[in-house]
Coordinates of C-alpha atoms and ligand atoms in Angstrom, one line a residue:
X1 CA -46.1 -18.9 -21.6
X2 CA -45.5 -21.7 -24.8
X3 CA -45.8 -25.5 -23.0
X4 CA -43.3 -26.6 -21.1
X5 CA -40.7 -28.6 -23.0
X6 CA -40.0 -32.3 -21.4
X7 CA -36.1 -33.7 -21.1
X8 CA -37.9 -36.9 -22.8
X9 CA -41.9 -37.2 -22.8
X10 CA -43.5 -40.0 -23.5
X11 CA -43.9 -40.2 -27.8
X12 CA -48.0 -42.5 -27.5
X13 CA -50.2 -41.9 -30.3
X14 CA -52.9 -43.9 -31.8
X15 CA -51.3 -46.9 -32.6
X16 CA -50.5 -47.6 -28.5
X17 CA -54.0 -46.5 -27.6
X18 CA -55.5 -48.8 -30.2
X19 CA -53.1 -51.6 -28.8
X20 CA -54.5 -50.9 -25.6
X21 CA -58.1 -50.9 -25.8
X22 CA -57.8 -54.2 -28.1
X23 CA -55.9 -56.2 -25.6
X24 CA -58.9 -54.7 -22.8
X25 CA -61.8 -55.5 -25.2
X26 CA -60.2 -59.0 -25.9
X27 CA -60.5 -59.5 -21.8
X28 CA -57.1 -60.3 -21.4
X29 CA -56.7 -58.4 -18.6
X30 CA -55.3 -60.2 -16.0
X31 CA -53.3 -62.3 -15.3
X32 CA -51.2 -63.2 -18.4
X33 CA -52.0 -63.2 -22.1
X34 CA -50.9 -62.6 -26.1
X35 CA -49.5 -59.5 -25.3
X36 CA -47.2 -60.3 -22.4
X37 CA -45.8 -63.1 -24.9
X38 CA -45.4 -60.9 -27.7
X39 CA -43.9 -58.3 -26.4
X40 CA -41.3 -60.9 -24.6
X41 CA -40.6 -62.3 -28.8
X42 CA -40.2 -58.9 -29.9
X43 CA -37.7 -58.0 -27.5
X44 CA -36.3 -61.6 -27.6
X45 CA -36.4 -61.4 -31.8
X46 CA -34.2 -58.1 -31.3
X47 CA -31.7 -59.3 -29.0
X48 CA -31.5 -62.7 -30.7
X49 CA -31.7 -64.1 -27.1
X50 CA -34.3 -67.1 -26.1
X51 CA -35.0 -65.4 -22.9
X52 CA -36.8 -63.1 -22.1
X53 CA -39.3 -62.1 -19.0
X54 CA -41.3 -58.8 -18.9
X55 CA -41.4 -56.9 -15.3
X56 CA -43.3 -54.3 -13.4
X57 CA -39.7 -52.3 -13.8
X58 CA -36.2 -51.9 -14.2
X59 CA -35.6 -52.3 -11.2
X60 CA -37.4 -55.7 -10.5
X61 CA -35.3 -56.6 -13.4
X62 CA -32.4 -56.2 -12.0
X63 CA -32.9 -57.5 -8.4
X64 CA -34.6 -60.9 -10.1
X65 CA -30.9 -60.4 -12.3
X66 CA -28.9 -60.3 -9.4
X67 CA -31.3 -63.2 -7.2
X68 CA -30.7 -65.8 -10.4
X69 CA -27.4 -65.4 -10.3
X70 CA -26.8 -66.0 -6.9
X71 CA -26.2 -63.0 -5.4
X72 CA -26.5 -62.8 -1.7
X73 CA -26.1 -60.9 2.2
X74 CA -22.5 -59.8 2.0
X75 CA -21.3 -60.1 -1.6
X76 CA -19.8 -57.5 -3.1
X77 CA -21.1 -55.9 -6.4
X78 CA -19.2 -54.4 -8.5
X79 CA -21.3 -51.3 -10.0
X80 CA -21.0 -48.5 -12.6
X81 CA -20.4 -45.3 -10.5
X82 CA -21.8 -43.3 -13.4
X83 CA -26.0 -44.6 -13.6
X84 CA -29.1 -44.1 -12.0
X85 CA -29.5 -45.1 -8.1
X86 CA -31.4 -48.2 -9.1
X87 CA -28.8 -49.9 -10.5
X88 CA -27.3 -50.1 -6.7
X89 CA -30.3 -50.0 -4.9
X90 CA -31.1 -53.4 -6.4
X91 CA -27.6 -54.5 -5.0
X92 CA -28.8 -53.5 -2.0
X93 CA -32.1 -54.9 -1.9
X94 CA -29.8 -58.9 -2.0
X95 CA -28.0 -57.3 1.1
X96 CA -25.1 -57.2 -1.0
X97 CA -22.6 -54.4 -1.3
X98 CA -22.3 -52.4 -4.2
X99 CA -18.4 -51.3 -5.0
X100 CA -18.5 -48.1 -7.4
X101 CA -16.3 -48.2 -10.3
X102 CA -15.5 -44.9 -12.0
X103 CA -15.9 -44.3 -15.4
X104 CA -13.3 -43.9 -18.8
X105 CA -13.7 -40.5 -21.0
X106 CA -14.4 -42.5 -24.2
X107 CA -18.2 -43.8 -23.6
X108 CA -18.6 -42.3 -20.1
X109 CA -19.4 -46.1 -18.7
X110 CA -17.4 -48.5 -16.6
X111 CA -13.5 -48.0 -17.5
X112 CA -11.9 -50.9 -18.1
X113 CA -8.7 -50.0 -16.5
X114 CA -10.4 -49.2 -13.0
X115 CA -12.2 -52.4 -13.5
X116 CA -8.7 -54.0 -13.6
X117 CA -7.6 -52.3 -10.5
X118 CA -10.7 -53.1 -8.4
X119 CA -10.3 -56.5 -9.4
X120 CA -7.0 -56.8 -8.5
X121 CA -7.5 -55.6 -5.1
X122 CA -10.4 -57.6 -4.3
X123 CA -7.7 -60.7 -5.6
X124 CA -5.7 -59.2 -2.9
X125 CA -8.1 -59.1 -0.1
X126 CA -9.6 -62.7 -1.0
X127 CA -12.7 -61.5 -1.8
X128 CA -13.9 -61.5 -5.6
X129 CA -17.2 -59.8 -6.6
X130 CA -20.0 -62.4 -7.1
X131 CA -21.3 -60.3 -10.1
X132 CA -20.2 -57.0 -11.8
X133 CA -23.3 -54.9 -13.0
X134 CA -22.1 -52.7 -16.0
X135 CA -24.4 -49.7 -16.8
X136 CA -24.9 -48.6 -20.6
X137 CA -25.5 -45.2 -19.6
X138 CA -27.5 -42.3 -22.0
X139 CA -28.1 -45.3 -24.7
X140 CA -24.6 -46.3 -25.5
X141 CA -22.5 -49.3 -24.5
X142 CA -19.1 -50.0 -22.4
X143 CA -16.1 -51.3 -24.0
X144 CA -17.2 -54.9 -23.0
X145 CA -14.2 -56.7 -25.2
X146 CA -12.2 -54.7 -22.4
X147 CA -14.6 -55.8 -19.8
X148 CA -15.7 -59.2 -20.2
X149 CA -12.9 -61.4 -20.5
X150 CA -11.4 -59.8 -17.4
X151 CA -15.0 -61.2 -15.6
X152 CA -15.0 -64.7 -17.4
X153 CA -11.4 -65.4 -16.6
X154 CA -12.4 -64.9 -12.4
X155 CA -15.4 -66.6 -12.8
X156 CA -17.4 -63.1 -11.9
X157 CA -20.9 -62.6 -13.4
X158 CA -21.5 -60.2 -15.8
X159 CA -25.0 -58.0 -15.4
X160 CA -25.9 -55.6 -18.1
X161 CA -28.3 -52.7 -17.4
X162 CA -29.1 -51.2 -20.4
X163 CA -32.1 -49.6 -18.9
X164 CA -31.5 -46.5 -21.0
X165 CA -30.2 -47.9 -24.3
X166 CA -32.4 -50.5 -25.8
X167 CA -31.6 -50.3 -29.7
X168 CA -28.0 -49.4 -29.2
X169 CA -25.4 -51.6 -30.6
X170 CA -21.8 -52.5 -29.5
X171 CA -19.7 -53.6 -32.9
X172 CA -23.2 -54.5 -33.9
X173 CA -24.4 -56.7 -31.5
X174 CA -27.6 -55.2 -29.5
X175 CA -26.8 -54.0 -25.9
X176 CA -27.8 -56.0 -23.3
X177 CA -26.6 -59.1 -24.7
X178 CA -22.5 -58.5 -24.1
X179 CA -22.8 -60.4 -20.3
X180 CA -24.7 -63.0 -19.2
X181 CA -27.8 -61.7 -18.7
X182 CA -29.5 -58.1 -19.6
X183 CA -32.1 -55.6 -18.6
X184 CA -34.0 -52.9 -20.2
X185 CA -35.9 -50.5 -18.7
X186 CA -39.9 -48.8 -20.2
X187 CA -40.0 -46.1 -17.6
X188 CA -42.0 -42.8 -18.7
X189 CA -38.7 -41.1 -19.5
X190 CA -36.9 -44.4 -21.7
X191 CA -36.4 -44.7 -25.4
X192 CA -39.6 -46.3 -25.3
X193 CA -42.4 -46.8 -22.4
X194 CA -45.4 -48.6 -21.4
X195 CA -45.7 -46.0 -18.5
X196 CA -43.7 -48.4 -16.4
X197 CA -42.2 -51.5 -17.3
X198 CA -38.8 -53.6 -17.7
X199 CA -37.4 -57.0 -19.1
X200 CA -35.2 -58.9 -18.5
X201 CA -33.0 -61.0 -21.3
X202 CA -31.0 -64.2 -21.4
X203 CA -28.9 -66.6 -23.9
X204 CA -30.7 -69.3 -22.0
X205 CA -34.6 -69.8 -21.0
X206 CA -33.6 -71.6 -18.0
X207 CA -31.9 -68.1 -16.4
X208 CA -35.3 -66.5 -18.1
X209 CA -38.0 -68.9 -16.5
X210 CA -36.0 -68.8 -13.2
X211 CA -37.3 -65.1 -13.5
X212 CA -40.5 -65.7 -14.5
X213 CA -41.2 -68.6 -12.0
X214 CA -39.3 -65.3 -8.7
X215 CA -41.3 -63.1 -10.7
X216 CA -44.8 -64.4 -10.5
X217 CA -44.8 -65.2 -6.6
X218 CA -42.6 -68.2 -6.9
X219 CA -45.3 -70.7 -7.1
X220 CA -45.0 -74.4 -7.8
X221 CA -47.1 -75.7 -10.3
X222 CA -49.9 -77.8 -8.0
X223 CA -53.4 -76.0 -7.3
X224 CA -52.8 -75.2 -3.4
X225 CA -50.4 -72.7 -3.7
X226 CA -47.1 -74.2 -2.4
X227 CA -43.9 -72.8 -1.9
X228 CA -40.8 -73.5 -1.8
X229 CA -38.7 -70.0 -2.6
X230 CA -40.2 -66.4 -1.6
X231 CA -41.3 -65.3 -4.7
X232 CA -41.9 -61.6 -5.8
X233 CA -45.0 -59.7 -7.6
X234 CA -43.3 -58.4 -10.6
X235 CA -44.8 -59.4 -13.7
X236 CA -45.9 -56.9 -16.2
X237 CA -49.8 -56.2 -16.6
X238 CA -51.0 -57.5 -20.5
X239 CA -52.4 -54.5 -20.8
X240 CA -49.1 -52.8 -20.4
X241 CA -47.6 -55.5 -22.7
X242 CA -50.1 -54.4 -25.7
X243 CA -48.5 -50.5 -25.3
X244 CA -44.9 -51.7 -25.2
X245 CA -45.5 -53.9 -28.7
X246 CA -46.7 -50.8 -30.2
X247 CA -44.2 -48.6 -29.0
X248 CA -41.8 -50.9 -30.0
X249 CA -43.3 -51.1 -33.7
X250 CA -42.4 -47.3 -33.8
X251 CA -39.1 -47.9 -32.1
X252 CA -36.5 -47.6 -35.2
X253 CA -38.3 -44.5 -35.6
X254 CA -38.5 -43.2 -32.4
X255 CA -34.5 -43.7 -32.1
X256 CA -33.6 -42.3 -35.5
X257 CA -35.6 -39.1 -34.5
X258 CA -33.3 -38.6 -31.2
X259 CA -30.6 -39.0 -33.3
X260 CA -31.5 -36.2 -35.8
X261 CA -32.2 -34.2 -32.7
X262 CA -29.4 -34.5 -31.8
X263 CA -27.3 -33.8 -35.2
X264 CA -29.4 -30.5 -34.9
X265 CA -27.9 -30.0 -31.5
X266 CA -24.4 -30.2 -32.8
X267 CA -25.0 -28.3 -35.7
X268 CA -26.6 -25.9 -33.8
X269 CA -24.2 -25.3 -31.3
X270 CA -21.2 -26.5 -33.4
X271 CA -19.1 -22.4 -33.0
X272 CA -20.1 -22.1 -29.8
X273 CA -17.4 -22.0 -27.8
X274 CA -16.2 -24.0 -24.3
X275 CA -19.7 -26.6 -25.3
X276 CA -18.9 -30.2 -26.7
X277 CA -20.7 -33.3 -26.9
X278 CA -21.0 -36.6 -25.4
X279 CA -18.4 -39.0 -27.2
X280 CA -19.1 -41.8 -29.6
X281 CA -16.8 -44.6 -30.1
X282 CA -16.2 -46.0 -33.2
X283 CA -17.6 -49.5 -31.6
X284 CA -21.0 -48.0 -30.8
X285 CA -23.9 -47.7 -31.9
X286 CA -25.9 -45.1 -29.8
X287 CA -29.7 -44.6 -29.7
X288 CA -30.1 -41.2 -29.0
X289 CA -31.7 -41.1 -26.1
X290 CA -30.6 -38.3 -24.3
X291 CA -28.6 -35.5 -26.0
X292 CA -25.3 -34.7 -23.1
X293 CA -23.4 -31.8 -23.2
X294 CA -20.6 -30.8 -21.7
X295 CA -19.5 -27.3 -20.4
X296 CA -16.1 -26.3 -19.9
X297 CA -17.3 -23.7 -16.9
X298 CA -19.9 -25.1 -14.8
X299 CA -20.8 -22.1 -13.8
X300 CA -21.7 -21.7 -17.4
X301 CA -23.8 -24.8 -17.4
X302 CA -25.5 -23.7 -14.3
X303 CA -26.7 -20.3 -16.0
X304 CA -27.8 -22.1 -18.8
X305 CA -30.1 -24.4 -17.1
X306 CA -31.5 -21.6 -15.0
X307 CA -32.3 -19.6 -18.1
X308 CA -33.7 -22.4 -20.0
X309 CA -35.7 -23.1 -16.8
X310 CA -37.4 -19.3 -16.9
X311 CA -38.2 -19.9 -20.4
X312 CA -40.4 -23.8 -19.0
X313 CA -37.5 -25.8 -20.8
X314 CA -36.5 -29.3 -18.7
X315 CA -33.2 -29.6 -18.6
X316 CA -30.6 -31.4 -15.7
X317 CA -27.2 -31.9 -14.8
X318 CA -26.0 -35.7 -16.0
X319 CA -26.4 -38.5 -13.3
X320 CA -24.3 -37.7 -10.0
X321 CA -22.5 -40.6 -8.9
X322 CA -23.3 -42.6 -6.7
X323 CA -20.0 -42.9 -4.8
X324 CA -20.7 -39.2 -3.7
X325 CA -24.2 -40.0 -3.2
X326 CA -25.3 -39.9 1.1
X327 CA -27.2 -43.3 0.6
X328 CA -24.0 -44.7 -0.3
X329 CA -21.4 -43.3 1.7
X330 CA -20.2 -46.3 3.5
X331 CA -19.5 -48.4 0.2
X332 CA -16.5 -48.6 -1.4
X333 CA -15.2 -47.0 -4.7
X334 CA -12.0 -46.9 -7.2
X335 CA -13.0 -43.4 -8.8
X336 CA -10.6 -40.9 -10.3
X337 CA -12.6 -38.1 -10.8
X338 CA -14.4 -38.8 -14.0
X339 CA -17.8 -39.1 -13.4
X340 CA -18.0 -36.6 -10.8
X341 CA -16.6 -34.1 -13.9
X342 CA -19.0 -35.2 -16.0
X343 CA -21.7 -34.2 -13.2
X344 CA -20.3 -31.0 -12.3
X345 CA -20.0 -29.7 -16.0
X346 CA -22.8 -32.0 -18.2
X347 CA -26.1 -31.0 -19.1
X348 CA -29.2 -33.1 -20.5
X349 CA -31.0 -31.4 -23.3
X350 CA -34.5 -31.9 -24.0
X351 CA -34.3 -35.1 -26.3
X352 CA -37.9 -36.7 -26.8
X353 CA -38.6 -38.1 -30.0
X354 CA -42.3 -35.5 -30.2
X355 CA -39.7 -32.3 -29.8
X356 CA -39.5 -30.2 -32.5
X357 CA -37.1 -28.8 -34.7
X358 CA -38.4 -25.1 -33.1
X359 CA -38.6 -26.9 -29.8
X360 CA -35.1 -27.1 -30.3
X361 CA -34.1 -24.2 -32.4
X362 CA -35.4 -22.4 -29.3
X363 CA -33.5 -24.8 -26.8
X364 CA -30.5 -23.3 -28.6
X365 CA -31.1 -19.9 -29.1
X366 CA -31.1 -19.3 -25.1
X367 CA -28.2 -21.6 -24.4
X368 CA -26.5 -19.7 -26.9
X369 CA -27.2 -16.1 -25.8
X370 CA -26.9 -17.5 -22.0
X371 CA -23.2 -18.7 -23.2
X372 CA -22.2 -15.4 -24.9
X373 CA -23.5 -13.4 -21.4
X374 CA -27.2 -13.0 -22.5
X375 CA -26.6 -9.6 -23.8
X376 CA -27.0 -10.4 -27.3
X377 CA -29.4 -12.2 -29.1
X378 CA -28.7 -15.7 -30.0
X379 CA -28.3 -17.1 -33.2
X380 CA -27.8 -21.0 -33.2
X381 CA -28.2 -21.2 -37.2
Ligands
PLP401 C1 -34.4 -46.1 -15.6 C2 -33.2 -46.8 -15.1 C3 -33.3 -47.9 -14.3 C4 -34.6 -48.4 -13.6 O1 -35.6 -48.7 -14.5 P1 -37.1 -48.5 -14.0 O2 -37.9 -49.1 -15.0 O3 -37.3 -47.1 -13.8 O4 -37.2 -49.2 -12.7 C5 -32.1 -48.6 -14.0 N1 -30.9 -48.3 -14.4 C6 -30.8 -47.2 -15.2 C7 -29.4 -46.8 -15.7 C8 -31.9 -46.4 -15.6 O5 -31.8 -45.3 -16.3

């Protein structure tokens, strides 16, 4: 049995290991230090934002995102259907609902139209969002000149989790910085990672030190430890800091590596019939992260994944919505069918920026020979 292939490993070397051991040798371990303000003017140097805050998570990024903005018990959210659960769990965490919001065909993130229509109804019932959160799923952005404007003109917050597509552009401005505020993600599994991590980004440093200030236990600048707010413990270690400045050095590279990966992909599987590819508008810029394809049988897609599986190859369906997830069933939803679709016939392929060209030559080869009924031998090339 080869190693098992990874849907998107961590890509550490040297440089993040060096980065690592300097910051420890340097003692700043705790509680702040260089690092943790580095890495925040990288990321702000990138965005061309002032604010910036590095977190524990994603996911503490976007609750402390939802908290400076006001969010509270009983709001409604308005929330990508398409995305990962912690984009709503973090609704949830405020007490707020989360409304699902179905996605368009063209970038696979929030439509624009369904937007519209939730919008409208909530105008209806007298009860307007507080904030919509707008998920730039698999590393590529949402329309947002389709979506903003319809937010400012209502007053309604706009939240951007681009936990997954750090790098990516929308008409060549980077995601995260379309809304008001942003949030990327360094999970394990991201674009890049400091084996946990998020941050959270702002066209102001007052939204950002609001963050800063929840995320560091809320404490008021005196010796005795007063408080006036409940605070939170999600600031990112300096030692994780140092690893996330390296990887983000290697970052351009990292990126354009998933994107020849992926031109390998389509090449690859290019005559093989009832398998296309996860669309690119002409507006974005993707990063690569994940390679999605779509099957026009799932039964197809299902047999794929099985036989890549026997072979110790990681792949999985695309996210399932979370309108049809159990944790959610009581919230509401203006769906049409499109994400559930994409769940029912997508597959992620393995992606990572350390897979190689026979890594995926062999990825191929048994989708291929799974698609044409196994009996033959597959040729991708
Ligand atoms: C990974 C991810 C998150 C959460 O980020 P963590 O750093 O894992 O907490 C949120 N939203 C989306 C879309 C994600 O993919």
């Amino acid at each position: 049995m080869t190693d098992r292939i990874y849907l998107s490993p961590p890509d550490v070397g040297a440089a993040e290991r060096d980065a690592l051991l300097a910051a420890f040798d340097g003692g700043w371990i705790a509680p702040v230090g260089p690092d943790l303000d580095g890495f925040e003017a990288d990321i702000a140097s990138w965005t061309g934002w002032p604010g910036a805050v590095a977190l524990t998570s994603g996911t503490a990024a976007l609750h402390l995102a939802m908290l400076v903005n006001g969010v509270q018990p009983r709001d409604d959210v308005f929330v990508s259907t398409f995305t990962f659960a912690a984009t709503a769990n973090a609704v949830k965490y405020c007490g707020a609902n989360p409304v699902f919001i179905d996605s368009d065909t063209t970038s696979w993130n929030m439509s624009p139209e369904l937007l519209a229509t939730a919008l409208d109804d909530a105008k209806l019932r007298g009860k307007l969002p507080k904030a919509v959160i707008v998920v730039d799923l698999y590393g590529q952005c949402a329309d947002y000149d389709a979506i903003v404007p319809q937010c400012r003109e209502l007053g309604i917050t706009v939240i951007q989790d681009s936990a997954e597509s750090l790098m990516a552009t929308y008409k060549g401005q980077p995601s995260g910085t379309q809304g008001d505020c942003g949030v990327f993600s360094f999970n394990g599994n991201k674009i890049m990672t400091t084996s946990g991590g998020g941050m959270f980004v702002s066209p102001t440093t007052e939204l950002s030190d609001r963050v800063r200030y929840l995320s560091t236990q809320a404490r008021q600048p005196v010796t005795h430890y007063e408080h006036t707010d409940i605070g939170y413990n999600y600031r990112l270690s300096n030692l994780l800091a140092a690893v996330g400045r390296a990887q983000f050095a290697r970052l351009p590279a990292m990126s354009a590596r998933r994107i020849e990966i992926n031109s390998l992909y389509r090449t690859m599987l290019a005559d093989v019939p009832g398998v296309s590819f996860m669309p690119v508008p002409e507006w974005s810029k993707w990063n690569g992260w994940l390679t999605c394809v779509l099957f026009d049988e799932p039964a197809v897609r299902d047999r794929v994944m099985e036989a890549l599986a026997a072979e110790n190859i990681e792949s999985r369906p695309l996210w399932k919505p979370m309108h049809v997830q159990p944790a959610f069933r009581n919230a509401k939803s203006v769906s049409d069918g499109t994400s559930l679709r994409l769940f029912r016939h997508g597959l992620c392929l393995p992606s990572g920026s350390i897979l190689t060209d026979d890594q995926a030559l062999a990825t191929c080869t048994i989708a291929t020979s799974t698609i044409h009924g196994g009996s033959r031998s597959g040729r991708c090339l």
